[in-house]
Amino acid sequence: MNIEKIRSDFPLLLQKHNGKKIKYLDNAATTQKPKQVINAIKKYYEKYNANVHRGINFLSQKATEKFEDAHEKTAEFINAKNYKEIIFTNNTTEAMNTIAYSLGSMLKNGDEILLTKMEHHANIVPWQELAKRKKIKIRFANIKNGKLDMEDLKEKTNSKTKIISVTMASNILGTINPVEKISKIAKEQGAYFVVDAAQAAPHTKINVKKINADLLAFSGHKMLGPTGIGVLYGKSELLEKMPPFLTGGDMISTVTLKQSRWNKLPWKFEAGTPNIAGAIGFDAALDYLKKIKMENIEAHEQKLMNYAEKRIKEIKGIETYGPKGPKTGILPFNIKGIHAHDVAGILDEDAIAIRSGNHCAQPLMQEMNIESLARASFYIYNTIEEIDSMAIGIEKAKKIFGI
Ligand code: PMP
């Protein structure tokens, strides 16, 4: 991977802040966008902007073709059967709400759903809302040494478990969960297996057939694509059975004043005018990732992680979190005596962007007994030098606080 060449594709990274090179280490929140993505969106608006599935005119036909191609390319990217299994949503959060509402409506009172204690709010809150509508019990598998406690997960799975929904990678700890094993446990009980792949899809190859996921969700903006475009994958046999979440235009085949019939997959789940520009931008992001190859991305991040963990542990008073061994490019840490927001603020003065706070996973923070956490997260354009700059910035923060 030629990092300098990759960096030259990202206009934002070529800017300076306070006269300093931008060191963007907040990729788990969202990634930067290469010019190929920006140009694809610009081209759509300048050359063939029109609504999809509605017009005989040449503009609408071209927009529809590109929009549908993006579904097909996404299907290929995750090894789905075809475009019918790919629903575009706003983001992972909307996809998880669709799942909890729609799959949730197929559950009966007394059924159980099994989640884990390392879930993002997007894979907790929609299920809690479901539990307000139905008498459903939500259980949470424990975490042990930064990893999912598989024994506990097995123990909490029983004949009442109808859905197991887990994150494939934690956005706080970087932990990679053994989704294929969890899938087997779910299938043995006849439960549906749902995967939140928001943190995994940008960093590793997703193969929905190998995982044997019934439903799986991820966000375009975390993998070089624009904001406002997410993916909900579903096995077509299951999606056929599930009721739609949002209803109205485009998701119907016929409407009378008495009743309506649903459109074919995937359009049954895409109500209203979709994010056409977002889908086209996402298509360009997938091209970009495919060209670099996911295995190269993984190897680059692993190299950065190995260096960062070693480098940061040299700093006295630093505490790091997460499991030993491979993880997605996430480095969570705290410095004794300094609040994570202060660390982030001091790094920001040197144009180093990290994240601080609870990272939309408050239950995990409660479990770890910490209020706030600093998090550096890496992607394809990050370098060893940027990690050094961060380490120097942390030392500076310590000096300012007299630690
Ligand atoms: N799940 C995980 C594991 C995530 O990392 C994120 C985003 N940080 C989400 C869900 C939610 O994604 P979005 O905000 O794009 O809906």
Coordinates of N, CA and C in Angstrom, one line a residue, residues 201-325:
A201 N -17.1 -3.7 8.9 CA -17.1 -3.7 7.4 C -16.0 -2.8 6.9
P202 N -15.6 -1.7 7.5 CA -14.5 -0.8 7.0 C -13.1 -1.5 7.0
H203 N -13.0 -2.5 7.9 CA -11.6 -3.0 8.2 C -11.4 -4.4 7.8
T204 N -12.4 -5.2 7.5 CA -12.2 -6.6 7.2 C -13.2 -7.0 6.2
K205 N -12.9 -8.1 5.5 CA -13.8 -8.6 4.5 C -15.0 -9.2 5.1
I206 N -16.2 -8.8 4.7 CA -17.4 -9.4 5.2 C -17.9 -10.4 4.2
N207 N -18.2 -11.6 4.7 CA -18.8 -12.6 3.8 C -20.1 -13.1 4.5
V208 N -21.2 -12.6 4.1 CA -22.4 -12.9 4.8 C -22.8 -14.4 4.7
K209 N -22.4 -15.0 3.7 CA -22.7 -16.5 3.5 C -21.9 -17.3 4.5
K210 N -20.6 -16.9 4.6 CA -19.7 -17.6 5.6 C -20.2 -17.4 7.0
I211 N -20.5 -16.1 7.3 CA -21.0 -15.8 8.7 C -22.3 -16.5 8.9
N212 N -23.1 -16.7 7.9 CA -24.5 -17.2 7.9 C -25.3 -16.3 8.8
A213 N -25.2 -15.0 8.4 CA -26.0 -14.0 9.1 C -27.3 -13.9 8.4
D214 N -28.4 -13.8 9.2 CA -29.7 -13.6 8.7 C -29.9 -12.1 8.2
L215 N -29.4 -11.2 9.1 CA -29.4 -9.8 8.8 C -28.1 -9.2 9.3
L216 N -27.7 -8.1 8.6 CA -26.4 -7.5 8.9 C -26.4 -6.1 8.4
A217 N -25.8 -5.2 9.3 CA -25.9 -3.8 9.0 C -24.6 -3.1 9.0
F218 N -24.4 -2.1 8.2 CA -23.2 -1.2 8.3 C -23.5 0.2 7.7
S219 N -22.5 1.1 7.9 CA -22.7 2.5 7.5 C -21.6 2.9 6.4
G220 N -22.1 3.6 5.4 CA -21.1 4.0 4.3 C -20.1 5.0 4.8
H221 N -20.5 5.9 5.7 CA -19.6 7.0 6.1 C -18.4 6.5 6.9
K222 N -18.4 5.3 7.5 CA -17.3 4.7 8.2 C -16.3 4.0 7.3
M223 N -16.6 4.0 6.0 CA -15.8 3.3 5.0 C -15.6 4.1 3.8
L224 N -15.3 5.4 3.9 CA -14.9 6.3 2.8 C -16.1 6.8 2.1
G225 N -17.3 6.3 2.4 CA -18.5 6.8 1.7 C -19.1 8.0 2.3
P226 N -20.1 8.6 1.7 CA -20.8 9.8 2.3 C -21.6 9.4 3.5
T227 N -22.0 10.4 4.2 CA -23.0 10.2 5.3 C -24.4 10.0 4.7
G228 N -25.2 9.5 5.5 CA -26.6 9.3 5.1 C -26.9 8.1 4.2
I229 N -25.9 7.2 4.1 CA -26.1 5.9 3.4 C -25.6 4.8 4.2
G230 N -26.5 3.8 4.5 CA -26.2 2.6 5.2 C -26.7 1.4 4.5
V231 N -26.3 0.3 5.0 CA -26.7 -1.0 4.3 C -27.4 -1.9 5.3
L232 N -28.5 -2.4 4.9 CA -29.2 -3.5 5.6 C -29.2 -4.7 4.7
Y233 N -28.4 -5.7 5.0 CA -28.4 -7.0 4.3 C -29.4 -7.9 4.9
G234 N -30.1 -8.7 4.2 CA -30.9 -9.7 4.7 C -31.1 -10.9 3.8
K235 N -31.2 -12.1 4.3 CA -31.4 -13.2 3.4 C -32.8 -13.0 2.8
S236 N -32.8 -13.2 1.5 CA -34.1 -12.8 0.8 C -35.3 -13.6 1.3
E237 N -35.1 -14.9 1.7 CA -36.3 -15.6 2.2 C -36.8 -15.0 3.4
L238 N -35.9 -14.4 4.2 CA -36.4 -13.8 5.5 C -37.0 -12.4 5.2
L239 N -36.3 -11.6 4.3 CA -36.9 -10.3 4.0 C -38.2 -10.4 3.4
E240 N -38.5 -11.5 2.6 CA -39.8 -11.7 2.0 C -40.9 -11.8 3.1
K241 N -40.5 -12.4 4.3 CA -41.4 -12.7 5.4 C -41.6 -11.4 6.2
M242 N -40.6 -10.6 6.3 CA -40.6 -9.5 7.3 C -41.5 -8.3 6.7
P243 N -42.3 -7.7 7.6 CA -43.1 -6.6 7.2 C -42.2 -5.4 7.0
P244 N -42.6 -4.4 6.1 CA -41.8 -3.2 5.9 C -41.8 -2.4 7.2
F245 N -40.8 -1.5 7.3 CA -40.7 -0.6 8.5 C -41.3 0.7 8.1
L246 N -40.7 1.4 7.2 CA -41.3 2.7 6.7 C -42.2 2.4 5.5
T247 N -43.3 3.1 5.4 CA -44.3 2.8 4.3 C -44.6 4.1 3.6
G248 N -45.1 4.0 2.4 CA -45.4 5.2 1.6 C -45.0 4.9 0.2
G249 N -44.5 6.0 -0.5 CA -44.1 5.9 -1.9 C -43.0 4.9 -2.2
D250 N -43.0 4.4 -3.4 CA -41.9 3.6 -3.9 C -41.8 2.1 -3.3
M251 N -42.3 2.0 -2.1 CA -42.2 0.6 -1.5 C -43.4 -0.2 -1.8
I252 N -44.3 0.3 -2.6 CA -45.6 -0.4 -2.9 C -45.6 -0.9 -4.4
S253 N -46.4 -1.9 -4.6 CA -46.7 -2.2 -6.0 C -48.1 -1.7 -6.4
T254 N -49.1 -1.8 -5.6 CA -50.4 -1.2 -5.8 C -50.9 -0.6 -4.6
V255 N -51.7 0.5 -4.7 CA -52.4 1.1 -3.6 C -53.8 1.4 -4.0
T256 N -54.8 0.9 -3.2 CA -56.2 1.4 -3.4 C -56.6 2.1 -2.1
L257 N -57.7 2.6 -2.1 CA -58.1 3.4 -0.9 C -58.3 2.4 0.3
K258 N -58.4 1.1 0.0 CA -58.6 0.1 1.0 C -57.3 -0.5 1.5
Q259 N -56.5 -0.8 0.6 CA -55.2 -1.5 1.0 C -54.1 -1.4 0.0
S260 N -52.9 -1.8 0.4 CA -51.7 -1.7 -0.4 C -51.0 -3.0 -0.5
R261 N -50.3 -3.2 -1.6 CA -49.4 -4.3 -1.7 C -48.0 -3.9 -1.8
W262 N -47.1 -4.7 -1.3 CA -45.7 -4.2 -1.2 C -44.9 -4.5 -2.5
N263 N -44.0 -3.7 -2.8 CA -43.1 -3.8 -3.9 C -42.2 -5.0 -3.7
K264 N -41.4 -5.4 -4.8 CA -40.5 -6.5 -4.7 C -39.3 -6.1 -3.8
L265 N -38.5 -7.0 -3.5 CA -37.2 -6.7 -2.8 C -36.2 -6.1 -3.7
P266 N -35.4 -5.2 -3.3 CA -35.3 -4.7 -1.9 C -36.2 -3.4 -1.7
W267 N -36.9 -3.0 -2.8 CA -37.6 -1.7 -2.8 C -38.7 -1.7 -1.7
K268 N -39.2 -2.9 -1.3 CA -40.2 -3.0 -0.2 C -39.7 -2.3 1.0
F269 N -38.4 -2.2 1.2 CA -37.9 -1.6 2.5 C -37.2 -0.3 2.2
E270 N -37.4 0.3 1.0 CA -36.8 1.6 0.7 C -38.0 2.6 0.4
A271 N -38.6 3.1 1.4 CA -39.8 4.0 1.2 C -39.3 5.4 0.9
G272 N -40.0 6.0 -0.1 CA -39.7 7.4 -0.4 C -38.5 7.6 -1.2
T273 N -38.2 8.9 -1.6 CA -37.0 9.1 -2.4 C -35.8 8.8 -1.6
P274 N -35.0 7.9 -2.2 CA -33.8 7.5 -1.4 C -32.6 8.4 -1.5
N275 N -31.6 8.1 -0.9 CA -30.4 9.0 -0.9 C -29.6 8.5 -2.2
I276 N -30.0 9.0 -3.3 CA -29.4 8.6 -4.6 C -27.9 9.0 -4.7
A277 N -27.6 10.2 -4.4 CA -26.2 10.7 -4.4 C -25.4 9.9 -3.4
G278 N -26.0 9.6 -2.3 CA -25.3 8.8 -1.3 C -24.9 7.4 -1.8
A279 N -25.9 6.8 -2.5 CA -25.6 5.4 -3.0 C -24.5 5.5 -4.1
I280 N -24.6 6.5 -4.9 CA -23.6 6.6 -6.0 C -22.2 6.9 -5.4
G281 N -22.2 7.7 -4.3 CA -20.9 8.0 -3.6 C -20.4 6.7 -3.0
F282 N -21.3 5.9 -2.4 CA -20.9 4.7 -1.7 C -20.3 3.7 -2.7
D283 N -21.0 3.6 -3.9 CA -20.5 2.8 -4.9 C -19.0 3.1 -5.3
A284 N -18.7 4.4 -5.3 CA -17.3 4.8 -5.6 C -16.4 4.4 -4.5
A285 N -16.9 4.5 -3.2 CA -16.1 4.1 -2.1 C -15.8 2.6 -2.1
L286 N -16.7 1.8 -2.5 CA -16.5 0.4 -2.6 C -15.4 0.1 -3.7
D287 N -15.5 0.8 -4.8 CA -14.5 0.6 -5.9 C -13.1 0.9 -5.3
Y288 N -13.1 2.0 -4.5 CA -11.8 2.4 -3.9 C -11.2 1.4 -3.0
L289 N -12.1 0.8 -2.1 CA -11.7 -0.2 -1.1 C -11.2 -1.5 -1.9
K290 N -12.0 -1.8 -2.9 CA -11.7 -3.1 -3.7 C -10.3 -2.9 -4.3
K291 N -10.0 -1.7 -4.8 CA -8.7 -1.5 -5.5 C -7.6 -1.7 -4.5
I292 N -7.8 -1.2 -3.3 CA -6.7 -1.3 -2.3 C -6.7 -2.8 -1.7
K293 N -7.8 -3.4 -1.6 CA -8.0 -4.8 -1.1 C -8.1 -4.8 0.4
M294 N -9.1 -5.4 0.9 CA -9.4 -5.4 2.3 C -8.3 -6.1 3.1
E295 N -7.6 -7.1 2.5 CA -6.5 -7.7 3.3 C -5.4 -6.8 3.5
N296 N -5.1 -5.9 2.5 CA -4.1 -4.9 2.7 C -4.5 -3.8 3.8
I297 N -5.7 -3.5 3.8 CA -6.2 -2.6 4.8 C -6.0 -3.2 6.2
E298 N -6.4 -4.4 6.3 CA -6.2 -5.1 7.6 C -4.8 -5.2 8.1
A299 N -3.9 -5.5 7.1 CA -2.5 -5.6 7.5 C -1.9 -4.2 7.9
H300 N -2.3 -3.2 7.1 CA -1.8 -1.8 7.5 C -2.3 -1.4 8.9
E301 N -3.5 -1.7 9.2 CA -4.0 -1.3 10.5 C -3.4 -2.1 11.6
Q302 N -3.1 -3.4 11.3 CA -2.4 -4.2 12.3 C -1.1 -3.6 12.6
K303 N -0.4 -3.2 11.6 CA 1.0 -2.6 11.7 C 0.9 -1.3 12.6
L304 N -0.1 -0.5 12.3 CA -0.3 0.7 13.0 C -0.6 0.4 14.5
M305 N -1.5 -0.6 14.7 CA -1.9 -0.9 16.0 C -0.8 -1.5 16.9
N306 N 0.0 -2.3 16.3 CA 1.2 -2.9 17.0 C 2.1 -1.8 17.4
Y307 N 2.3 -0.8 16.5 CA 3.2 0.3 16.9 C 2.6 1.2 18.0
A308 N 1.3 1.5 17.7 CA 0.6 2.5 18.6 C 0.6 1.9 20.1
E309 N 0.3 0.6 20.2 CA 0.1 0.0 21.5 C 1.5 0.0 22.3
K310 N 2.5 -0.3 21.5 CA 3.9 -0.3 22.1 C 4.3 1.2 22.5
R311 N 4.0 2.1 21.6 CA 4.5 3.5 21.7 C 3.7 4.1 22.9
I312 N 2.5 3.9 23.0 CA 1.6 4.6 24.0 C 1.9 4.0 25.4
K313 N 2.2 2.7 25.4 CA 2.5 2.1 26.7 C 3.8 2.6 27.3
E314 N 4.6 3.2 26.5 CA 5.9 3.8 27.0 C 5.6 5.0 27.9
I315 N 4.4 5.6 27.7 CA 4.1 6.8 28.5 C 3.6 6.4 29.9
K316 N 4.2 7.0 30.9 CA 3.9 6.7 32.3 C 2.5 7.2 32.6
G317 N 1.7 6.4 33.3 CA 0.4 6.9 33.8 C -0.7 6.6 32.8
I318 N -0.3 6.0 31.7 CA -1.4 5.7 30.7 C -2.0 4.4 30.9
E319 N -3.3 4.3 30.7 CA -4.0 3.1 30.9 C -4.7 2.7 29.5
T320 N -4.5 1.5 29.0 CA -5.1 1.2 27.8 C -6.2 0.1 28.1
Y321 N -7.1 -0.1 27.1 CA -8.2 -1.0 27.3 C -8.3 -1.9 26.1
G322 N -9.1 -3.0 26.3 CA -9.3 -3.9 25.2 C -8.6 -5.1 25.3
P323 N -8.9 -6.1 24.4 CA -8.3 -7.4 24.5 C -6.8 -7.4 24.0
K324 N -6.1 -8.5 24.3 CA -4.8 -8.7 23.7 C -5.1 -9.3 22.3
G325 N -4.2 -9.1 21.4 CA -4.3 -9.8 20.1 C -5.0 -8.9 19.1

